[in-house]
């Protein structure tokens, strides 16, 4: 099973640049076109939050338009820049999304790998939280099929990355998530967005990785007093490749057109 993961497009109304500098809509369309051209085509696409930048209905109209061009099926969760109820109404045709409350989901009919969407966002705030309700929901979801290969998708990262100005907005009480996941060895990967960079670490007895943004990259500044900054670096997405009897492999795929292919390896 091949699963592409897009993240943090921060889509804008038509004609508006993200932060006044980046054509996030055009960059996301390029990402969608590249995924559509992949051979073999992914079985599923995940979008791990911050679909839009301001949570407005005008932005969600653009998101529906651009995502309508995506050929593989899609699962998506909100991020801190999304507005929960506008997100819910805009993607009401995604029948796996609940009608009320946090936008958790437990999707088991898209292939051999189950995908759990864990909505740790807090409306009106930029950080996330593994609160009592989220912990109880996740425990029940994992226990429903404890041996099923599973990917957990969330937005905010539940660990400290070392970049101080993004860690301020991490998912708090991540140790609760690690404790729950540690009881279920069939969790192949926890995947996040939010951090606008690729990172990977051991977490809760499995691997956790964050996806790059399809627009800007948060600057990799590890000084405790670092000033917030971003760059327009080459955007990318992740490609998760699962095969029965083998481990799940995650690839980072740059978005764009590059020289080649050349007849050597």
Coordinates of C-alpha atoms in Angstrom, one line a residue:
X1 CA 0.0 0.0 0.0
X2 CA 1.4 3.4 -1.0
X3 CA 0.3 6.5 1.0
X4 CA 1.3 10.0 0.1
X5 CA 1.3 12.7 2.8
X6 CA 0.9 16.3 2.1
X7 CA 0.9 19.0 4.8
X8 CA 0.5 22.6 5.7
X9 CA -0.4 24.1 2.3
X10 CA -1.8 27.3 4.0
X11 CA -4.2 27.9 1.1
X12 CA -5.3 31.5 0.4
X13 CA -8.1 33.2 -1.4
X14 CA -7.4 33.4 -5.1
X15 CA -4.7 36.0 -5.9
X16 CA -3.3 36.2 -2.3
X17 CA 0.2 35.2 -1.4
X18 CA 1.0 33.4 1.9
X19 CA 2.6 35.9 4.2
X20 CA 2.9 38.1 1.2
X21 CA 5.8 36.1 -0.3
X22 CA 4.8 32.6 -1.3
X23 CA 2.2 31.4 -3.9
X24 CA 0.9 28.7 -1.6
X25 CA -2.0 27.9 -4.0
X26 CA 0.2 27.4 -7.0
X27 CA 2.7 25.4 -5.0
X28 CA 0.0 23.1 -3.8
X29 CA -1.4 22.6 -7.3
X30 CA 2.0 21.6 -8.4
X31 CA 2.2 19.0 -5.5
X32 CA -1.2 17.6 -6.5
X33 CA -0.2 17.3 -10.1
X34 CA 3.0 15.5 -9.1
X35 CA 1.1 13.0 -7.0
X36 CA -1.3 12.3 -9.8
X37 CA 1.7 11.5 -12.1
X38 CA 3.3 9.0 -9.7
X39 CA 3.6 5.5 -11.0
X40 CA 2.3 3.5 -9.3
X41 CA -0.3 6.0 -8.2
X42 CA -0.7 6.2 -4.4
X43 CA -3.6 4.2 -2.9
X44 CA -4.4 7.0 -0.5
X45 CA -3.4 10.6 0.3
X46 CA -3.2 12.1 3.8
X47 CA -3.3 15.8 4.4
X48 CA -2.1 16.5 7.9
X49 CA -3.6 19.9 8.7
X50 CA -3.3 23.7 8.1
X51 CA -5.2 23.2 4.9
X52 CA -5.9 26.9 4.8
X53 CA -4.3 29.8 6.6
X54 CA -7.1 31.9 8.0
X55 CA -10.0 29.5 8.4
X56 CA -12.3 31.4 6.1
X57 CA -14.9 30.0 3.8
X58 CA -13.2 31.7 0.8
X59 CA -10.1 29.8 1.5
X60 CA -12.0 26.5 2.0
X61 CA -13.6 27.1 -1.4
X62 CA -10.1 27.2 -2.9
X63 CA -9.1 24.1 -1.0
X64 CA -12.1 22.1 -2.3
X65 CA -11.2 23.3 -5.9
X66 CA -7.6 22.2 -5.7
X67 CA -8.2 19.0 -3.8
X68 CA -10.9 18.2 -6.4
X69 CA -8.0 17.7 -8.8
X70 CA -6.4 15.0 -6.7
X71 CA -7.0 11.6 -8.2
X72 CA -6.3 9.2 -5.3
X73 CA -8.7 9.1 -2.3
X74 CA -8.0 11.6 0.5
X75 CA -8.1 11.7 4.3
X76 CA -7.6 15.0 6.0
X77 CA -7.5 16.5 9.5
X78 CA -7.5 20.2 10.7
X79 CA -4.5 22.1 12.0
X80 CA -4.2 25.1 14.2
X81 CA -4.8 27.5 11.2
X82 CA -8.0 25.7 10.3
X83 CA -11.4 26.7 11.8
X84 CA -13.0 23.5 13.1
X85 CA -16.6 24.2 12.1
X86 CA -15.8 25.8 8.7
X87 CA -13.5 22.8 8.1
X88 CA -16.3 20.3 9.0
X89 CA -18.9 22.0 6.8
X90 CA -16.5 22.5 3.9
X91 CA -15.6 18.8 3.9
X92 CA -19.0 17.4 4.9
X93 CA -18.8 15.1 1.9
X94 CA -15.9 13.3 3.7
X95 CA -18.2 10.9 5.5
X96 CA -15.4 9.6 7.9
X97 CA -15.4 13.0 9.6
X98 CA -17.7 13.2 12.7
X99 CA -20.6 15.5 12.8
X100 CA -19.7 17.0 16.2
X101 CA -16.7 17.4 18.5
X102 CA -13.1 16.9 17.6
X103 CA -12.4 15.6 14.1
X104 CA -11.0 12.2 15.1
X105 CA -11.5 9.3 12.7
X106 CA -10.7 5.6 12.5
X107 CA -10.7 4.6 8.8
X108 CA -10.4 0.9 8.1
X109 CA -11.7 0.5 4.6
X110 CA -9.1 2.2 2.4
X111 CA -6.6 -0.7 2.4
X112 CA -4.6 -3.1 4.6
X113 CA -3.2 -0.2 6.6
X114 CA -5.7 1.5 9.0
X115 CA -5.5 5.3 9.3
X116 CA -6.4 7.0 12.6
X117 CA -6.9 10.7 12.5
X118 CA -6.2 12.3 15.9
X119 CA -7.5 15.9 16.2
X120 CA -5.4 17.4 19.0
X121 CA -6.2 21.0 18.0
X122 CA -7.7 23.4 20.4
X123 CA -10.0 26.0 18.8
X124 CA -8.6 29.5 19.2
X125 CA -5.1 28.3 20.1
X126 CA -2.1 27.3 18.2
X127 CA -0.8 24.5 20.5
X128 CA -2.4 21.1 20.7
X129 CA -3.1 18.9 23.7
X130 CA -3.4 15.2 24.4
X131 CA -6.3 15.7 26.8
X132 CA -8.3 13.1 28.7
X133 CA -10.9 12.9 25.9
X134 CA -8.4 12.5 23.1
X135 CA -6.5 9.8 25.1
X136 CA -9.6 7.8 25.8
X137 CA -10.8 8.0 22.2
X138 CA -7.4 6.9 20.9
X139 CA -7.2 4.0 23.3
X140 CA -10.6 2.8 22.3
X141 CA -9.8 3.1 18.6
X142 CA -6.5 1.2 18.8
X143 CA -8.1 -1.5 21.0
X144 CA -10.8 -2.1 18.3
X145 CA -8.2 -3.8 16.1
X146 CA -5.0 -4.1 18.1
X147 CA -3.1 -6.2 15.5
X148 CA -4.0 -4.1 12.5
X149 CA -1.1 -2.2 10.8
X150 CA -1.9 1.4 11.6
X151 CA -0.8 5.0 10.9
X152 CA -1.8 7.7 13.3
X153 CA -2.1 11.1 11.7
X154 CA -2.1 14.3 13.8
X155 CA -1.2 18.0 13.2
X156 CA 0.9 19.3 16.1
X157 CA 4.1 17.5 17.0
X158 CA 4.0 15.8 20.4
X159 CA 7.7 16.2 21.2
X160 CA 10.3 19.0 21.5
X161 CA 12.1 19.5 18.2
X162 CA 14.7 21.9 19.5
X163 CA 13.3 24.8 17.5
X164 CA 12.0 27.0 20.3
X165 CA 9.5 29.1 18.4
X166 CA 7.6 26.1 17.0
X167 CA 7.9 24.0 20.2
X168 CA 5.9 26.7 22.0
X169 CA 3.0 25.4 19.9
X170 CA 3.6 21.6 20.1
X171 CA 1.1 19.1 21.2
X172 CA 1.2 19.2 25.0
X173 CA 1.2 16.0 27.2
X174 CA 2.8 14.0 24.4
X175 CA 4.0 11.5 27.0
X176 CA 0.4 10.3 27.3
X177 CA 0.3 9.6 23.5
X178 CA 3.6 7.7 23.8
X179 CA 2.3 5.6 26.7
X180 CA -0.8 4.6 24.7
X181 CA 1.0 3.9 21.5
X182 CA 3.6 1.8 23.3
X183 CA 1.0 -0.8 24.1
X184 CA 0.2 -1.4 20.4
X185 CA 3.2 -2.6 18.4
X186 CA 1.1 -2.6 15.2
X187 CA 1.3 1.2 15.0
X188 CA 3.7 1.5 12.1
X189 CA 4.1 5.3 12.1
X190 CA 2.9 8.5 13.8
X191 CA 2.8 11.2 11.2
X192 CA 2.5 15.0 11.9
X193 CA 2.5 18.3 10.1
X194 CA 2.8 21.7 11.7
X195 CA 6.6 21.9 11.9
X196 CA 7.1 22.6 8.1
X197 CA 10.2 20.3 8.1
X198 CA 11.0 16.6 7.9
X199 CA 12.0 15.2 11.2
X200 CA 12.1 11.6 12.5
X201 CA 12.5 10.1 15.9
X202 CA 11.7 7.0 18.0
X203 CA 8.5 7.7 19.9
X204 CA 6.2 5.4 22.0
X205 CA 8.0 2.3 20.6
X206 CA 7.4 3.2 17.0
X207 CA 8.7 5.9 14.6
X208 CA 7.3 9.4 14.4
X209 CA 7.9 11.6 11.4
X210 CA 6.9 15.1 10.4
X211 CA 6.1 16.2 6.9
X212 CA 7.5 19.2 5.1
X213 CA 5.1 21.9 4.0
X214 CA 4.2 22.3 0.4
X215 CA 4.9 26.0 0.8
X216 CA 7.5 27.6 3.2
X217 CA 9.9 25.8 5.6
X218 CA 10.4 26.9 9.2
X219 CA 14.0 27.8 9.7
X220 CA 16.1 25.2 11.5
X221 CA 17.4 27.4 14.3
X222 CA 18.3 25.4 17.4
X223 CA 19.5 28.2 19.6
X224 CA 17.2 28.6 22.7
X225 CA 16.8 32.3 22.0
X226 CA 16.3 31.9 18.2
X227 CA 14.1 34.5 16.4
X228 CA 11.2 33.0 14.4
X229 CA 12.0 32.7 10.7
X230 CA 11.0 30.8 7.5
X231 CA 12.6 30.1 4.1
X232 CA 11.2 29.3 0.7
X233 CA 13.1 26.0 0.4
X234 CA 12.3 23.2 -2.1
X235 CA 8.9 21.9 -1.0
X236 CA 8.3 18.2 -0.5
X237 CA 5.8 15.5 0.5
X238 CA 6.2 12.1 2.2
X239 CA 5.5 8.7 0.6
X240 CA 4.8 5.8 2.9
X241 CA 5.2 2.4 1.4
X242 CA 3.8 -0.6 3.3
X243 CA 4.3 -4.2 2.3
X244 CA 2.9 -7.2 4.2
X245 CA 5.7 -8.9 6.2
X246 CA 8.0 -6.0 5.9
X247 CA 8.4 -2.7 7.7
X248 CA 6.8 0.5 6.4
X249 CA 9.3 2.7 4.5
X250 CA 9.0 6.5 4.4
X251 CA 10.5 8.5 1.5
X252 CA 10.8 12.3 1.2
X253 CA 9.9 13.4 -2.3
X254 CA 10.9 16.9 -3.5
X255 CA 8.2 18.7 -5.4
X256 CA 9.2 20.1 -8.8
X257 CA 10.9 19.2 -12.1
X258 CA 14.5 18.2 -12.0
X259 CA 17.2 17.2 -14.5
X260 CA 17.1 13.5 -15.5
X261 CA 16.4 10.7 -15.6
X262 CA 20.0 9.7 -16.5
X263 CA 20.9 6.0 -17.5
X264 CA 22.8 5.2 -14.3
X265 CA 22.1 4.4 -10.7

